[in-house]
Short mmCIF file of C-alpha atoms and ligand atoms in Angstrom, two decimals:
data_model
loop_
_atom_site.label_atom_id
_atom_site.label_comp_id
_atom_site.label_asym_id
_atom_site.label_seq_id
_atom_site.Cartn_x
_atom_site.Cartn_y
_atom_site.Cartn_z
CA UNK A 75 10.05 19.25 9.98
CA UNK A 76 9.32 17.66 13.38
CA UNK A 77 11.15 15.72 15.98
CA UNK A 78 14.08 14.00 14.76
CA UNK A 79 13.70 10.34 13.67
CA UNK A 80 15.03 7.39 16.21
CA UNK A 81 18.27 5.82 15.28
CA UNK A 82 17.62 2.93 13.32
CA UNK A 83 19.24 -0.97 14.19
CA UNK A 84 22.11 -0.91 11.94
CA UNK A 85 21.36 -4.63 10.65
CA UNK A 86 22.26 -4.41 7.19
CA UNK A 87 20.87 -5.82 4.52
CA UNK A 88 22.53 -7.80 1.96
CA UNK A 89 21.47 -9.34 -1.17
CA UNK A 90 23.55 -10.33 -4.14
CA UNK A 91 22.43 -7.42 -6.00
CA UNK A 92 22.91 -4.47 -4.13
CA UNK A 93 23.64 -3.53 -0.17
CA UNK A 94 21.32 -1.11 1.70
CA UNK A 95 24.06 -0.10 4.70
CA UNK A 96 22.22 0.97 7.49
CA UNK A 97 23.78 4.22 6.70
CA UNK A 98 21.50 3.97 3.37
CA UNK A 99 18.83 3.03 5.72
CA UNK A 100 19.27 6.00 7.64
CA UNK A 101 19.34 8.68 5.03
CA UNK A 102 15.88 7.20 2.88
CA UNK A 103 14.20 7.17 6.44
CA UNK A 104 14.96 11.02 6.89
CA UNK A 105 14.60 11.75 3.51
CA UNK A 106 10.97 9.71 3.14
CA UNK A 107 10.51 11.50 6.54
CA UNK A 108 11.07 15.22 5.34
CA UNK A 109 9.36 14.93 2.04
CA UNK A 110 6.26 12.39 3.03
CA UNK A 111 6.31 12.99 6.70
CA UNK A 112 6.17 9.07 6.67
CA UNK A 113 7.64 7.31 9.63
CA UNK A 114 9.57 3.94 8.50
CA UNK A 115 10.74 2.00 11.24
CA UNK A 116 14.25 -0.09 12.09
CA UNK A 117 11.88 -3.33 11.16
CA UNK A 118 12.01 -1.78 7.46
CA UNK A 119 15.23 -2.37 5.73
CA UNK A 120 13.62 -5.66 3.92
CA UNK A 121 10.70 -3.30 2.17
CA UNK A 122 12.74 -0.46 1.69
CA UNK A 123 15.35 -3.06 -0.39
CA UNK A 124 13.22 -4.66 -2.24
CA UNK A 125 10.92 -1.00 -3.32
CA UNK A 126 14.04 0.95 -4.16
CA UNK A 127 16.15 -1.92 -5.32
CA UNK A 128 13.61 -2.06 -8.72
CA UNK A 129 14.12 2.36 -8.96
CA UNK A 130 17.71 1.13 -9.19
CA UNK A 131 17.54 -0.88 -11.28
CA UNK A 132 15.45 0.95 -13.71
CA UNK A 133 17.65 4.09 -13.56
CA UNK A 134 20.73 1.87 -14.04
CA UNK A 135 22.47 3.05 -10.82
CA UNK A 136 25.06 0.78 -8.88
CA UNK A 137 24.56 1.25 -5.46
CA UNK A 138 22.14 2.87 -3.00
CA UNK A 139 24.81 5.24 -2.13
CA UNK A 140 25.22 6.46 -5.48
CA UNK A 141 20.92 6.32 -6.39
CA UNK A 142 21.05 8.83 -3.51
CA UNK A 143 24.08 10.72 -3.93
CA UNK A 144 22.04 11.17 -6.99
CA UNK A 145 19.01 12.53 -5.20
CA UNK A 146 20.33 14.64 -3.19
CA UNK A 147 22.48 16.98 -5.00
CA UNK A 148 19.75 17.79 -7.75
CA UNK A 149 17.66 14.81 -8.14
CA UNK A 150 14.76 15.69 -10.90
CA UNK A 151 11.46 16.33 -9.22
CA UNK A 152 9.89 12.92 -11.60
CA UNK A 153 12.89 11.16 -9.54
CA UNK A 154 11.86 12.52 -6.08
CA UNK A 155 8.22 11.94 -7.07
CA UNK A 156 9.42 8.12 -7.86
CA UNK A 157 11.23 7.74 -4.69
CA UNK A 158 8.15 8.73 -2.68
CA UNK A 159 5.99 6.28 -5.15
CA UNK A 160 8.62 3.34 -3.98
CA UNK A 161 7.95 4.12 -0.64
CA UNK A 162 4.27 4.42 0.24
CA UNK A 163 1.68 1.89 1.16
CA UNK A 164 -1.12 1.59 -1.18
CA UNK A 165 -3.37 -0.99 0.30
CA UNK A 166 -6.94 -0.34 -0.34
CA UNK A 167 -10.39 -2.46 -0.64
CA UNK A 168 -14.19 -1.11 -2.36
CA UNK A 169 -15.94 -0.39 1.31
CA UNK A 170 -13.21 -1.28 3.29
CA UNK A 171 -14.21 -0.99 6.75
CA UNK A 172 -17.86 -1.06 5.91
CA UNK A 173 -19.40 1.03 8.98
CA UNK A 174 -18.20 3.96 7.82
CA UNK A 175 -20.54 3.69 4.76
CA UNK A 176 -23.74 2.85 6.65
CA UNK A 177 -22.67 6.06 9.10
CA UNK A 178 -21.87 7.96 5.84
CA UNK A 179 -25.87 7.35 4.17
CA UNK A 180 -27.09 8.84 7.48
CA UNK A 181 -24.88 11.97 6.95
CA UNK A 182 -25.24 12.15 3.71
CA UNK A 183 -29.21 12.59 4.14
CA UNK A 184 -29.19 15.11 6.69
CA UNK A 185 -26.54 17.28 4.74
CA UNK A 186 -28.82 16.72 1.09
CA UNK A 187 -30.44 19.96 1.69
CA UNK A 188 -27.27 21.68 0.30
CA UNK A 189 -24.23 21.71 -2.04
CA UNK A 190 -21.33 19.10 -0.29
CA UNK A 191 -18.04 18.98 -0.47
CA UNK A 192 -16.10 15.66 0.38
CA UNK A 193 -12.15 15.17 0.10
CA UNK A 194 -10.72 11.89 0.64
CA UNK A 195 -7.01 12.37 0.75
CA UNK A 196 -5.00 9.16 0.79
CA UNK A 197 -7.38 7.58 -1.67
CA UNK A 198 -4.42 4.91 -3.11
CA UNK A 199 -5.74 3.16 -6.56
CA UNK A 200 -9.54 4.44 -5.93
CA UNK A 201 -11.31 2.32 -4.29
CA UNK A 202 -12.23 4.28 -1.56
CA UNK A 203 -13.70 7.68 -3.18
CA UNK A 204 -15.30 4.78 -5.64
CA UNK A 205 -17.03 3.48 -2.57
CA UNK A 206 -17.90 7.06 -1.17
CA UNK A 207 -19.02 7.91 -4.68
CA UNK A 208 -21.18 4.61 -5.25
CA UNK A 209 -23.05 5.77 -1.56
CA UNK A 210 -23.41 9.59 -3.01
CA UNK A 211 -25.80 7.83 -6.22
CA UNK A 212 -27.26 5.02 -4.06
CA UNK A 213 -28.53 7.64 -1.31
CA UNK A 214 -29.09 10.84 -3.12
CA UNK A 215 -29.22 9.78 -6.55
CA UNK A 216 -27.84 10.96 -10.23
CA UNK A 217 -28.97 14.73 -9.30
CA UNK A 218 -27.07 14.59 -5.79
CA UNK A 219 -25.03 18.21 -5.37
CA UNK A 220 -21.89 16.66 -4.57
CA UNK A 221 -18.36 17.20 -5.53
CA UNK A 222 -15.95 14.49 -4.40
CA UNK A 223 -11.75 15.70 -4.52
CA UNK A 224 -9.70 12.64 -4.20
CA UNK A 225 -6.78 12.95 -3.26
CA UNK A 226 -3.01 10.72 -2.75
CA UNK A 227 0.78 12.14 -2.53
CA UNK A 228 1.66 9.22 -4.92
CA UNK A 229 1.18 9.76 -8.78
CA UNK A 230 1.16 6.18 -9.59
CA UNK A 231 -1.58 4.86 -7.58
CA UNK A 232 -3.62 8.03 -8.51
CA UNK A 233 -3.60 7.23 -12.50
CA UNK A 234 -5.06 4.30 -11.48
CA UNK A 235 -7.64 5.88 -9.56
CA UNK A 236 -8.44 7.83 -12.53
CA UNK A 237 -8.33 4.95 -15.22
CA UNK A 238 -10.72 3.22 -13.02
CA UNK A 239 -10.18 -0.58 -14.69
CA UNK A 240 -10.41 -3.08 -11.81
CA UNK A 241 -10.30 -6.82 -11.50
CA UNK A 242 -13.45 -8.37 -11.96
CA UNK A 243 -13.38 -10.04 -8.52
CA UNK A 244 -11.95 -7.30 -6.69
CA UNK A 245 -12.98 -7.58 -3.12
CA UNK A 246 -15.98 -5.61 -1.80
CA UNK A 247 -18.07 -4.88 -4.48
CA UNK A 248 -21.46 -6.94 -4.28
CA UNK A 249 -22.92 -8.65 -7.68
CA UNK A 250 -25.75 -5.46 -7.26
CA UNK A 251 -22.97 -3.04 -7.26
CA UNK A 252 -20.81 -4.59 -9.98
CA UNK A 253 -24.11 -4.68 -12.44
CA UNK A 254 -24.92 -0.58 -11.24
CA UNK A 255 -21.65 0.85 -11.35
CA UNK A 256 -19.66 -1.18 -13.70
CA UNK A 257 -19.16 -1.66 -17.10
CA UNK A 258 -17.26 -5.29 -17.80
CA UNK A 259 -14.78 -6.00 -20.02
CA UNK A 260 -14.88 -8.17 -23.43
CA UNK A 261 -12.19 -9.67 -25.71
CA UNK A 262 -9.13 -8.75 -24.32
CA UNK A 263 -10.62 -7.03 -21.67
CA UNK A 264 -12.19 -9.91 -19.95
CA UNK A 265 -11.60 -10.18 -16.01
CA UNK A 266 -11.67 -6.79 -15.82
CA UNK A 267 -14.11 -4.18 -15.24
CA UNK A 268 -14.26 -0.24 -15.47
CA UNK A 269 -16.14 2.35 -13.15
CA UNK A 270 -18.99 4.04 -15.35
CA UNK A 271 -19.04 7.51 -16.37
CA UNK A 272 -21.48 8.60 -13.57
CA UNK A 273 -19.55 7.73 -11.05
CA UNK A 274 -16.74 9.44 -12.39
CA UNK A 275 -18.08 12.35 -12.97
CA UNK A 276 -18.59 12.90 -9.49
CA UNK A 277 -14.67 12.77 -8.61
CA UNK A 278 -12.18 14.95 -9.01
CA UNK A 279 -8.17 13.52 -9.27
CA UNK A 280 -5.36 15.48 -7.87
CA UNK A 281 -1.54 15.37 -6.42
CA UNK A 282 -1.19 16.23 -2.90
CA UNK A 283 0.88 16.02 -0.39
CA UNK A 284 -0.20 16.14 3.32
CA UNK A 285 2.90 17.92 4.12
CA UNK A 286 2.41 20.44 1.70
CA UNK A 287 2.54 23.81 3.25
CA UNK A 288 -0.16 24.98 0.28
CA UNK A 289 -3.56 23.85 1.81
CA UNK A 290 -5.63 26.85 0.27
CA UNK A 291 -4.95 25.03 -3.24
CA UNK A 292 -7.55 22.82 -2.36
CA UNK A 293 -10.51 25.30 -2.31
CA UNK A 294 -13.13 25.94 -0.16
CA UNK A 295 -14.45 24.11 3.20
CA UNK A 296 -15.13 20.67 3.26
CA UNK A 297 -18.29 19.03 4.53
CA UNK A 298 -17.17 15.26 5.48
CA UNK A 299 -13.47 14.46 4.99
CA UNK A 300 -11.84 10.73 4.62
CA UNK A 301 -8.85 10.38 5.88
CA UNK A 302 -7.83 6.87 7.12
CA UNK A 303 -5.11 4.53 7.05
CA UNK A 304 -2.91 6.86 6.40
CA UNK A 305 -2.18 8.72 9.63
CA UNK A 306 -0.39 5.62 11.04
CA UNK A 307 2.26 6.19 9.17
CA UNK A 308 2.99 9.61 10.73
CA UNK A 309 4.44 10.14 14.38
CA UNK A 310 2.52 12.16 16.84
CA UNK A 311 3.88 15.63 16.33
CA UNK A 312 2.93 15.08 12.12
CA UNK A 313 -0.50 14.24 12.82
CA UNK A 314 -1.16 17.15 14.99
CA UNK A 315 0.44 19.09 12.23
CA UNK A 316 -1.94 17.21 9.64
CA UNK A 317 -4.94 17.33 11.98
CA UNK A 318 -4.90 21.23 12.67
CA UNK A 319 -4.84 21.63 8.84
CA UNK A 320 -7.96 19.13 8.23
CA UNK A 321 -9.88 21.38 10.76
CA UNK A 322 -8.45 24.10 9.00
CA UNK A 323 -9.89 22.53 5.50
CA UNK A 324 -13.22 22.26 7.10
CA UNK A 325 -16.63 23.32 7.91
CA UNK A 326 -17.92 23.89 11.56
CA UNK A 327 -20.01 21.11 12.80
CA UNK A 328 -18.10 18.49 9.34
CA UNK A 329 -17.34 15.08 9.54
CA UNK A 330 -13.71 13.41 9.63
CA UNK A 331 -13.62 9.52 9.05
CA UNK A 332 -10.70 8.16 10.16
CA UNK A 333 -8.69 4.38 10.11
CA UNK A 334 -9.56 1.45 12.35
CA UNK A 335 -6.53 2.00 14.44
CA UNK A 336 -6.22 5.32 14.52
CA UNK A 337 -7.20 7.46 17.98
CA UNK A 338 -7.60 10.90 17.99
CA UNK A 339 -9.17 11.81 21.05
CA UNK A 340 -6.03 13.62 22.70
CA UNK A 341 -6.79 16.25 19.83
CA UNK A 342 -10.75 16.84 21.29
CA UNK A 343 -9.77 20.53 20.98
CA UNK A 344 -9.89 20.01 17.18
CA UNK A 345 -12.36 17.10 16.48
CA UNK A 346 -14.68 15.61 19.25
CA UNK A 347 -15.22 11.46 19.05
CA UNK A 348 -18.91 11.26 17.11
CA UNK A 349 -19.41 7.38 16.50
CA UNK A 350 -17.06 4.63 15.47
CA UNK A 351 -13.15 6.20 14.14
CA UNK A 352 -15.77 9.23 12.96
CA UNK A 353 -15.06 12.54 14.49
CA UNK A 354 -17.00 16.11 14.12
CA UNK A 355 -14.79 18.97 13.44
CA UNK A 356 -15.21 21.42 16.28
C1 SAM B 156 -2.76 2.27 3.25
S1 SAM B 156 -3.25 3.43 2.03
C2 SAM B 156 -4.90 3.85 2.59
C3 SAM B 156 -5.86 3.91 1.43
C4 SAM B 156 -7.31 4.22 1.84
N1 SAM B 156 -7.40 5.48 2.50
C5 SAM B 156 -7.89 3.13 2.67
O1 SAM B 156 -8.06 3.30 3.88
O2 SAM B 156 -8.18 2.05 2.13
C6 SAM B 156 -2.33 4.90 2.51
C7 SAM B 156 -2.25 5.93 1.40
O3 SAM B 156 -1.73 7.15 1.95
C8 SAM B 156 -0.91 7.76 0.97
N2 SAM B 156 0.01 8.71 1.63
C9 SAM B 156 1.11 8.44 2.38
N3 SAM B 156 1.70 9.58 2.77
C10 SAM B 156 0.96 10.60 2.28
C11 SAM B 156 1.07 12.02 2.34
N4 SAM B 156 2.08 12.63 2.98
N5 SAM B 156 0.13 12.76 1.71
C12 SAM B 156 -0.90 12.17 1.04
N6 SAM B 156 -1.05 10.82 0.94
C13 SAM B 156 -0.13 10.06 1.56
C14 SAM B 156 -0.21 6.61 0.30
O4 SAM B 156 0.29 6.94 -0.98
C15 SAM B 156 -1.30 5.54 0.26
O5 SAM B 156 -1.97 5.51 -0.97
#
C-alpha cells in the first residue's frame, strides 16, 4: 500500500449502544485504506458509527473492538466484503453531470465505425452505465457494436445495478426516456419502474476492486472509460496508482471521463485535458 494514513483526532464517539474509540477509528481507517484504498478522514467517526454500528448489530457482536478482533484474525471474505459495503459511498443520479453525455454522443459517432468497448468502474446502483447505455441506443441505435462492463468494488449496490427496479421519480430521467427505456410497474409494483431488456443487454455486471492487482481480468482495451466520483476518495499516491492502470486498460488516442472535482492534469504524461473533466489517454 501507499503512504501511511494521517493520525486521526482522537474525539471519540459515544452513543448508548456501542463506543467507536478513536483507537477503533484508527484501525477501520487503515483497514478500509488497505483493502479499498479509500481515504476516510478524522471528520468521519459519525459515518463510520452509524455504517458499522448496523454490521454489528446484525452479526450480534458487542463492541467494535471485538467486530474487528473478529476481522482481523480470519474474518470470512462475505464479512470483509460487508465491511467494505458499510463503508463506501454510493451516491449516484440517471445523467448526473449531464455534459458528459452530450460530449459522449459526439464520441460515440466518430468511434461507430467499429466494435467499442466502454467500462464504467464505480457504477454504484446503475444509474450511470444506465445513462451511458440509454446514449449508446439513442445515438447508434439497437444494432450499435457496443459492449458496456460496469463495474463497483461493492456487491450490494451492484445487485441493484443488475435488478435494475428504480423509483418511478428517480431524478434525471425525462418523461421521453422513462416511456423508451422503461417498463413501469403495476399492482404491487406501482412507483416503481424497471430498465428494459435492451438496455440490459448491452451491460455487463461484475466485482472489482480498483486496488486489485488483477487488471488483465478485465479483457481487452477499452475505448472510452467512466470513472468519476470515485477518485476523491483516494489520496494522491492511489490515484496515480489507479490512473497508470486505466491507461494501462486502454486504447491509444481513448477517452477517460472523470468527476466534477476531480483534476488530473499533473498526470498529462498519462491522459492530456480534452474538454470538460474528459481526458484522452495518451
Ligand atoms: C459516489 S459513487 C459514484 C457513482 C458514479 N460513478 C457517479 O458518479 O454517479 C462512488 C462509487 O465508487 C465505488 N468505489 C469506492 N472504492 C472503490 C474501489 N476501490 N474500487 C471500485 N469501486 C470503488 C463505491 O462503491 C461507490 O459506488
Amino acid at each position: 500500500m501507499n503512504a501511511t494514513l494521517p493520525p486521526a483526532s482522537s474525539v471519540a464517539v459515544a452513543e448508548a449502544e456501542f463506543t467507536l474509540s478513536s483507537a477503533d477509528f484508527e484501525r477501520i481507517r487503515q483497514l478500509i485504506y488497505q483493502r479499498a484504498g479509500i481515504s476516510l478522514h478524522a471528520g468521519k467517526q459519525a459515518m463510520v458509527y452509524s455504517r458499522l454500528s448496523r454490521r454489528l448489530r446484525e452479526t450480534g457482536q458487542r463492541s467494535f473492538g471485538d467486530y474487528l478482533q473478529g476481522l482481523e484474525r480470519g474474518g470470512s471474505d462475505s464479512e470483509w466484503q460487508e465491511f467494505i459495503n458499510c463503508l463506501t459511498t454510493n451516491l449516484t443520479a440517471f445523467f448526473r453531470e449531464e455534459h458528459h453525455f452530450h460530449a459522449l454522443v459526439e464520441d460515440l459517432r466518430a468511434r461507430a465505425s467499429r466494435p467499442m468497448r466502454i467500462w464504467c468502474n464505480a457504477a454504484s446502483t446503475g444509474e450511470e452505465p444506465y445513462s451511458l447505455a440509454m446514449t449508446v441506443l439513442e445515438t447508434l441505435g439497437v444494432s450499435a457494436q457496443v459492449k458496456l462492463v460496469c463495474s463497483d468494488i461493492d456487491t450490494k449496490v451492484l445487485a441493484t445495478a443488475q435488478r435494475g427496479v428504480y423509483a418511478a421519480d428517480a431524478r434525471g430521467l425525462s418523461p421521453e426516456r422513462l416511456r423508451r427505456h422503461f417498463m413501469r410497474g403495476t399492482a404491487q409494483n406501482v412507483g416503481f419502474i424497471r430498465v428494459k431488456p435492451e438496455l440490459s443487454r448491452l451491460i455487463e455486471f461484475r466485482a472489482f476492486n480498483l486496488m486489485s492487482a488483477n487488471w488483465s481480468a478485465l479483457g481487452e482495451p477499452y475505448d472510452i472509460v467512466f470513472c468519476r466520483n470515485v477518485m476523491i476518495y483516494f489520496d494522491n499516491p492511489t490515484q496515480r496508482k489507479v490512473l497508470e492502470r486505466i491507461h494501462a486498460a486502454m486504447k491509444p488516442g481513448g477517452l477517460l471521463y472523470v468527476g466534477h472535482s476531480e483534476n488530473f492534469t499533473e498526470s498529462r504524461d498519462l491522459f492530456r485535458l480534452r474538454g470538460k473533466t474528459v481526458y484522452e489517454r495518451v
